[in-house]
XYZ file of C-alpha atoms in Angstrom:
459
model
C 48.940 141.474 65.543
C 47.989 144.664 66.630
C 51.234 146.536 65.040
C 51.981 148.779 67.896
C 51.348 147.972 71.782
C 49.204 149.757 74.153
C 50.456 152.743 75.491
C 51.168 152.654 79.896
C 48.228 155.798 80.162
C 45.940 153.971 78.159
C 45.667 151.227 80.143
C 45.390 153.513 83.498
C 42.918 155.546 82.139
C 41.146 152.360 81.136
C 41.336 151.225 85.335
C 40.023 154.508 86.192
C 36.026 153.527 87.247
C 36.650 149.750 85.829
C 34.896 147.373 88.667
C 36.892 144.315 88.308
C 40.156 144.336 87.942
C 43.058 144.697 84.979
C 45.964 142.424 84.130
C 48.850 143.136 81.486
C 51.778 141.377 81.137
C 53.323 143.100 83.519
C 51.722 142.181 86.551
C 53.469 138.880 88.156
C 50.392 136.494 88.060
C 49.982 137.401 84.024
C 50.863 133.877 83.694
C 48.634 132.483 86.092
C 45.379 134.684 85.080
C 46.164 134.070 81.218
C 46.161 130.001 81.529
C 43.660 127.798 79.687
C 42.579 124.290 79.312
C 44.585 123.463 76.446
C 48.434 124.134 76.905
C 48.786 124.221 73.047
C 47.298 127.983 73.128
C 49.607 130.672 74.098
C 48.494 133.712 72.732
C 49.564 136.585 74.760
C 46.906 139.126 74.874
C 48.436 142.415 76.135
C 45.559 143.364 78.415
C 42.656 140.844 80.446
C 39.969 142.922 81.746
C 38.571 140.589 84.601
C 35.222 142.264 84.455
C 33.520 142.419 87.868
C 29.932 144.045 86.208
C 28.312 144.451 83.057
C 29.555 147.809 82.566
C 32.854 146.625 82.691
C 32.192 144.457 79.562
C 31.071 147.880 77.839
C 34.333 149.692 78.821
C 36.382 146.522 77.698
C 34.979 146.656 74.430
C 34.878 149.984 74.100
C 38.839 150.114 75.100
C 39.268 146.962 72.403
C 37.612 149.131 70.044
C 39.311 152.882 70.820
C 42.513 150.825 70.834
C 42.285 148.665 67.842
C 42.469 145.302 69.616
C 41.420 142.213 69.021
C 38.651 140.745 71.328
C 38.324 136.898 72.910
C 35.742 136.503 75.381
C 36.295 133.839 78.347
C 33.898 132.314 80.531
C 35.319 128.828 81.577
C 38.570 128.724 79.479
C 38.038 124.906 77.659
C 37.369 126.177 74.088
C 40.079 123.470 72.847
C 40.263 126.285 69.724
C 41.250 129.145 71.820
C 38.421 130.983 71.715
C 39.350 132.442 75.122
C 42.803 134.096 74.057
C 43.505 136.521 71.550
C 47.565 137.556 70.443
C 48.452 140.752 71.405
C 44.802 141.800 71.913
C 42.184 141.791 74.974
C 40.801 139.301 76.840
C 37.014 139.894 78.191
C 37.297 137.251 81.480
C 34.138 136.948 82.818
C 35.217 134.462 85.760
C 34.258 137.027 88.359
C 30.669 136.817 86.909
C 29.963 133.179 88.262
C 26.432 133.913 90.165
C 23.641 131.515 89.849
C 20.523 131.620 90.984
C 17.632 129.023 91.333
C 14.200 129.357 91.419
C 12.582 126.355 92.469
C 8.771 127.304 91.791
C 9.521 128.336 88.670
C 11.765 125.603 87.768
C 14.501 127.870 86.268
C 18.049 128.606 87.105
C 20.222 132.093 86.191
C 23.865 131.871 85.293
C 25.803 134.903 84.604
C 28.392 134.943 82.517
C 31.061 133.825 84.062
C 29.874 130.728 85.504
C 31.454 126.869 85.282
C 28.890 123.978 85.393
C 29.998 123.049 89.071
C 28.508 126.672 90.030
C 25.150 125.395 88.366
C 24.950 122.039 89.898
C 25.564 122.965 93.341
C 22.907 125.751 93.154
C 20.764 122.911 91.293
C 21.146 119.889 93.629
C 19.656 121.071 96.998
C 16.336 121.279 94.987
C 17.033 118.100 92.918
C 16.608 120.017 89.963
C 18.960 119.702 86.908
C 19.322 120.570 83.014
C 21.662 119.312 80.847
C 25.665 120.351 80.957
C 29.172 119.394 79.971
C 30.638 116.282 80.766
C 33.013 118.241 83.632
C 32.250 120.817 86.150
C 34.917 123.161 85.126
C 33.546 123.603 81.481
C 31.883 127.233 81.179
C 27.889 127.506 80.926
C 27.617 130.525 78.312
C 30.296 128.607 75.943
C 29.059 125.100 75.961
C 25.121 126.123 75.893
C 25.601 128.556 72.967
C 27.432 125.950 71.181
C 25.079 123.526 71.488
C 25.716 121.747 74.708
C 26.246 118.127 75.221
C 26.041 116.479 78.102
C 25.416 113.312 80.128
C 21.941 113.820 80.849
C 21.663 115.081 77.155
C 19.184 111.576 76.041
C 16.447 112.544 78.788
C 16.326 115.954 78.793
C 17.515 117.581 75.622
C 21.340 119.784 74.822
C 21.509 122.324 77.028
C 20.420 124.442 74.355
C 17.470 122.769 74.362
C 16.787 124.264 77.822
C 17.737 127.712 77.018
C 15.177 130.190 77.555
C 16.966 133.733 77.616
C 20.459 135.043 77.074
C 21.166 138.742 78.325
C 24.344 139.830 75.462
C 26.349 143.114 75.131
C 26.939 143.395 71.370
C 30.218 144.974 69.978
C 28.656 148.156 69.690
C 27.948 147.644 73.759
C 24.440 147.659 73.158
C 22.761 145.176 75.906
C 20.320 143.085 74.575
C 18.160 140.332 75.329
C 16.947 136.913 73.053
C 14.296 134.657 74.234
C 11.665 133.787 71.934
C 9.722 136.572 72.101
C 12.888 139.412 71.570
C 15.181 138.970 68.961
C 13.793 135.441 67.845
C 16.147 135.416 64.891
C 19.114 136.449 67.593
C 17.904 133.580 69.969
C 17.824 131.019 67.130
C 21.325 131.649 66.378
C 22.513 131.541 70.080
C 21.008 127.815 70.042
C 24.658 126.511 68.154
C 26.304 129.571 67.085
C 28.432 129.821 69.725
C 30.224 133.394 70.692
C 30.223 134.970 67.602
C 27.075 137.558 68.494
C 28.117 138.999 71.136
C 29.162 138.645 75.406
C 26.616 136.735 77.164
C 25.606 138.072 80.476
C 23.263 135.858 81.881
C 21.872 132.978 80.902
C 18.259 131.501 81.681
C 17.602 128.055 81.550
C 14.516 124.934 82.014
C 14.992 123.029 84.815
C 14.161 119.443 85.750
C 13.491 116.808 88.534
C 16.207 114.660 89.022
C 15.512 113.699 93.002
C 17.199 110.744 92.098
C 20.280 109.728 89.561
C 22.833 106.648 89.683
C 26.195 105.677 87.542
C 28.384 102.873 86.998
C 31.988 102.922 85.509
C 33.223 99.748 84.350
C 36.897 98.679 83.322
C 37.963 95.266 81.157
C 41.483 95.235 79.544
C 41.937 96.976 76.078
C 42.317 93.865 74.466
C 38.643 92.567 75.437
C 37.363 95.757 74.118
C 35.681 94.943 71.000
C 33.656 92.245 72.709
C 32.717 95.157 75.130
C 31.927 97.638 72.169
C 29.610 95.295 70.793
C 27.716 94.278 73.892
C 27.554 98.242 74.662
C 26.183 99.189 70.696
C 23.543 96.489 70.995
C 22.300 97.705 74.885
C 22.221 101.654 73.864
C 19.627 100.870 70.743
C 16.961 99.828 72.722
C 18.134 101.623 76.074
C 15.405 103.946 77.646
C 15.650 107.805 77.552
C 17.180 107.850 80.957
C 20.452 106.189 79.982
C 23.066 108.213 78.909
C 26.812 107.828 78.990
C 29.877 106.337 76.592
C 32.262 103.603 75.758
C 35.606 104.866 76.017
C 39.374 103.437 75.357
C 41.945 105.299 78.343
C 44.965 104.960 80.630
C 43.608 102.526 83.769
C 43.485 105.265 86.497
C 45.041 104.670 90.138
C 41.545 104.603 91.512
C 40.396 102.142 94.657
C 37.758 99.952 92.033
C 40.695 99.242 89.681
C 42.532 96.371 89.610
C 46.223 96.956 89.845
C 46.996 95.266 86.441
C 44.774 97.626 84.849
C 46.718 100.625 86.694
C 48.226 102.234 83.773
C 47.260 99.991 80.978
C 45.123 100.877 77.759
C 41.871 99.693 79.277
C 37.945 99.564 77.409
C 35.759 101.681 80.085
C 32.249 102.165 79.940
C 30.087 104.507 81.630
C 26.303 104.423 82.146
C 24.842 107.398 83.811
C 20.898 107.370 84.722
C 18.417 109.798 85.522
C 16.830 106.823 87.929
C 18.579 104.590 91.219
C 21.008 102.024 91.268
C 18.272 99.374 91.030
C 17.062 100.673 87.645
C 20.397 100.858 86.365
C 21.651 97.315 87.359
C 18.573 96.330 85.610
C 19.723 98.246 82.421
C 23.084 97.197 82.344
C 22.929 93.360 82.720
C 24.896 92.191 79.475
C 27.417 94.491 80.147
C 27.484 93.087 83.797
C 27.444 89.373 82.081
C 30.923 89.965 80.950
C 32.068 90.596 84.361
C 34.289 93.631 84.372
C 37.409 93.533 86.549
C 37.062 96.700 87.172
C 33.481 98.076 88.539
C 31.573 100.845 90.693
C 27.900 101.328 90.415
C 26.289 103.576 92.830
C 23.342 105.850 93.468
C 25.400 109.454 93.117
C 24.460 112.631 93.223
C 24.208 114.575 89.581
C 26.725 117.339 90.923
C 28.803 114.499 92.069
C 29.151 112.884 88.883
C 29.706 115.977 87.352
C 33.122 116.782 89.177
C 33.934 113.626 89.641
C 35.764 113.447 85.952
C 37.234 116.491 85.435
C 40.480 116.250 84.078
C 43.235 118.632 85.300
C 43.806 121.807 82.945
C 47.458 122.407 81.768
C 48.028 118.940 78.994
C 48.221 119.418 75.075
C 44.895 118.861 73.516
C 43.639 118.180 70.427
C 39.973 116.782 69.852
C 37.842 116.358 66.908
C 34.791 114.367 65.912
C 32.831 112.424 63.741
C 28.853 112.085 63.665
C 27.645 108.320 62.464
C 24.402 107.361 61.354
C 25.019 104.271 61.930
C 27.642 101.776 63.968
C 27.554 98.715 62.109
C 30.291 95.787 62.825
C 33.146 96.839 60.561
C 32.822 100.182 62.409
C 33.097 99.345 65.709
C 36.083 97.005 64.553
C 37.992 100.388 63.270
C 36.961 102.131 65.904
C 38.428 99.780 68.885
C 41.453 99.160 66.344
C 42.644 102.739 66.321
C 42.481 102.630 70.322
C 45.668 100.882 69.730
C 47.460 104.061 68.363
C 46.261 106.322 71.348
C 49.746 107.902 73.394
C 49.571 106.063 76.639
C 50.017 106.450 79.691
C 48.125 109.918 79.391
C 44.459 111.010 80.546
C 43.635 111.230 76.561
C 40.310 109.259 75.445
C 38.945 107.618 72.762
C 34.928 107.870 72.844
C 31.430 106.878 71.183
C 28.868 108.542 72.362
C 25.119 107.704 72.180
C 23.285 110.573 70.733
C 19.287 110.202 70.337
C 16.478 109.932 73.122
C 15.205 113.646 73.544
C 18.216 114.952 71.557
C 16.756 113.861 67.964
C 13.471 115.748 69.537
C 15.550 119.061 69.623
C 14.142 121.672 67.677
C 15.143 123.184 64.401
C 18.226 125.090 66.225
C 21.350 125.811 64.155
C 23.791 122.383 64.803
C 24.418 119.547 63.800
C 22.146 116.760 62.104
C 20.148 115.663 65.338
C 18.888 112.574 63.677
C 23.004 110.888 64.001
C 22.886 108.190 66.353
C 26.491 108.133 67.295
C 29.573 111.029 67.554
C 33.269 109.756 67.618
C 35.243 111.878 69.601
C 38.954 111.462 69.771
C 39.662 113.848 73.067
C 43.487 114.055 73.367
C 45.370 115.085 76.321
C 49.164 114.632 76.733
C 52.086 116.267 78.588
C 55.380 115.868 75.871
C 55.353 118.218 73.057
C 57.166 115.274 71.210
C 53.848 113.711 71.167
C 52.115 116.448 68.983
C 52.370 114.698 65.911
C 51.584 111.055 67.166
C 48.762 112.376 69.364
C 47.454 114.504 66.508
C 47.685 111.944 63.784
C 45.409 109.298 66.078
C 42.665 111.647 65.990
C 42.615 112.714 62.563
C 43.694 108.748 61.415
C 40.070 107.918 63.549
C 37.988 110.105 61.493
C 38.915 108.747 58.375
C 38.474 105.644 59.790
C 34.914 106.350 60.601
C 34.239 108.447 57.330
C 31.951 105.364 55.370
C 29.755 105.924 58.036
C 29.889 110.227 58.897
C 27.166 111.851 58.382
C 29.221 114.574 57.105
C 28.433 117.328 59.371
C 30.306 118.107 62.869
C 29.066 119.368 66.793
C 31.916 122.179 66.942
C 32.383 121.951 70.554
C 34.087 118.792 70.250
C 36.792 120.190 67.813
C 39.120 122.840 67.700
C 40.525 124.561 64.401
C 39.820 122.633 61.605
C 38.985 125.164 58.640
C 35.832 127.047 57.220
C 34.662 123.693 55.927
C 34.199 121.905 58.649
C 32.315 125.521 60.504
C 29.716 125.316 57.493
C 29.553 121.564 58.113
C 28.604 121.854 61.748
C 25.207 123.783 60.922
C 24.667 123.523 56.754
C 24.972 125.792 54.089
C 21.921 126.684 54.705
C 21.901 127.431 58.232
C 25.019 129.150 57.980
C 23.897 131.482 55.304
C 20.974 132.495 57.938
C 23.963 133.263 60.686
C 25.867 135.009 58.807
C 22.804 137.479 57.986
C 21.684 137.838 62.018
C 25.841 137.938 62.277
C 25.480 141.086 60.256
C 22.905 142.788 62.085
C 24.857 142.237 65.546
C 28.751 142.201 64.378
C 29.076 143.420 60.840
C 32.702 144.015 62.119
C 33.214 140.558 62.912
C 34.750 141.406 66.261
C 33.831 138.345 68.132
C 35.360 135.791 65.150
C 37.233 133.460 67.724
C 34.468 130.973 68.267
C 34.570 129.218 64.764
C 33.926 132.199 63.219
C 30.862 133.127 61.182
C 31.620 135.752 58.777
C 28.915 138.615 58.593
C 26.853 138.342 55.049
């Protein structure tokens, strides 16, 4: 809390010369403009600047800072933590700033601040060209990349971090800077995991990669055949090829054309196997799974942007995720693991996932994160509509990660969690890492204004 609100003048003075545009509470699509991902967030900042250039990031902060208001930055609004809201303070919304730019000699793409994964993949797939991103098209570039970035693609091609070759940033002082390897090396190191906590990223460089060709299949069996499933799927990703990415997941049978009717609505086992290769490669791949003979099926060549929107779950449910890295999956695991599937609230679009790490993510390099050499993460994702579910929904996820503790490898990707304490921050890169951000967080925030992001505090 701010103690006092911002005065009328202020705020005009503060339109005067802005590019983009400003929203208070006032204004009758507040609401609208001020919506997130998660429902369970409703800070109420008392201004959004909806920057429409750089220099309206500088005048934002330097507004924030004249005015003694807390600062959240957003880009694509699914921080499940919040990041992108801020009580009573202001909200730098960089939506406006969605340009990307491709260039297909040079095999890199340009995302400015503002962008969403779909605005990447379209500008991508005309050249099939691709790098890794989220798991959903409307998941912001700048947030997921600087946090790591997982994605389906991840096992061929590296985290989208990985692929990250420059970040333009205005700092809280509104200096612009840039981090690549050769500029602020320590700065660029910490941008590689550390999320927003250094700064506003402008613009966003990245590796690209030939992906003429990619292919999918999602298969559906009931819930009750899923730890037959789970152990057909555990056995297939340890010797699967780079190109195979994907997850086993527990969720409510969708009302899609491939699914049976008596899966409509039902706790079902789904898998999905994504690969960076055609249909005929994949069908090789994924024979045992096909030996069980899902009742539910599609496998198709697909284009990478395709798949990419093709899962994105409508914004506006409660959500609370978390996860748990494994070293290992052995058979009393996986039996815990498709047990708690029972306790998921259902019908909803919530899901219960393992994820494959390894493949080119466990070649990563020595970036601030989490322990690349983990073979699996748990990630309880919960969406739901009823408020009465908080508890119930909330308990599932936390009663899976103690399920899965004898095998955790202790530390944590943040970008699958939202606020879960300063233990489980440190956790996510290692004392030692994080003792190493907080002394670059020093020499770009010493104020900590940017501490929404699973905050680092400055040494």
């Amino acid at each position: 809390m701010t103690g006092y609100l911002v005065q009328p003048a202020s705020v005009e003075r503060f339109r005067d010369g802005f590019d983009g545009r400003i929203v208070t509470p006032e204004d009758g699509d507040y609401e609208t403009v001020r919506g997130v991902f998660n429902a369970m967030i409703t800070a109420r900042p008392q201004v959004i600047a909806q920057c429409g250039t750089v220099r309206d990031i500088t005048a934002a902060l330097r507004f924030a800072r004249d005015n003694a208001l807390p600062v959240a930055v957003r880009g694509g609004g699914h921080s499940v933590a919040g990041a992108c809201l801020v009580e009573d303070g202001l909200v730098i919304d960089l939506r406006r700033l969605n340009a990307v730019t491709v260039d297909a000699d040079a095999m890199t793409a340009t995302a400015s601040g503002g962008a969403t994964w779909g605005d990447f993949d379209k500008a991508c797939q005309p050249h099939g060209l691709a790098t890794t991103g989220g798991r959903v098209s409307t998941t912001g570039v700048a947030g997921l990349t600087l946090g790591g970035g997982s994605g389906w693609i991840e096992r061929k091609f590296g985290l989208a971090c990985d692929n990250l070759l420059s970040v333009d940033l205005v700092t809280a002082d509104g200096r612009e800077v840039t981090a690549s390897e050769l500029e602020n090396p320590d700065l660029f190191w910490a941008l590689h995991g550390g999320g927003g906590n250094f700064g506003v990223a402008t613009r966003l460089t990245f590796r690209l990669h030939d992906l003429p060709e990619f292919s999918m299949a999602l298969m559906l069996w009931p819930g009750d055949q899923g730890r037959a499933v789970a152990g057909v799927y555990r056995d297939l990703m340890r010797t699967a090829p780079d190109e195979i990415g994907g997850g086993l997941l527990y969720l409510t049978g969708p009302p899609e054309e491939f699914v049976p009717g008596h899966l409509v609505g039902r706790l079902c086992c789904g898998v999905l196997v994504t690969c960076t290769g055609p249909e005929t490669r994949l069908r090789d791949i994924i024979g045992p799974l096909l030996a069980t003979a899902p009742p539910g099926q599609v496998i198709t060549d697909v284009p990478y942007a395709g798949l990419q929107s093709m899962l994105d779950d409508p914004a506006g449910f409660r959500n609370y995720w978390s996860d748990e890295n494994l070293r290992e999956l052995p058979d009393e695991a996986l039996d815990r693991f498709c047990e708690r599937a029972l306790d998921m609230v259902v019908p909803s679009p919530s899901q219960h996932a393992l994820l494959p790490w390894g493949g080119a993510v466990t070649r990563g390099q020595d970036w601030p994160g989490f322990d690349r050499d983990n073979q699996w993460a748990v990630h309880p994702l919960g969406l739901w509509a009823d408020p009465a579910d908080d508890d119930r929904a909330i308990a599932w996820a936390r009663n899976l990660r103690a399920d899965m503790r004898p095998w955790a490898s202790g530390d944590v990707y943040l970008n699958f969690i939202g606020d879960e304490g300063d233990d489980r921050i440190v956790a996510g890169y290692g004392e030692e890492n994080y003792r190493r951000l907080q002394r670059i967080k020093a020499d770009y925030d010493p104020d900590n204004v940017f501490d929404r992001w699973h905050d680092i505090k400055p040494a």
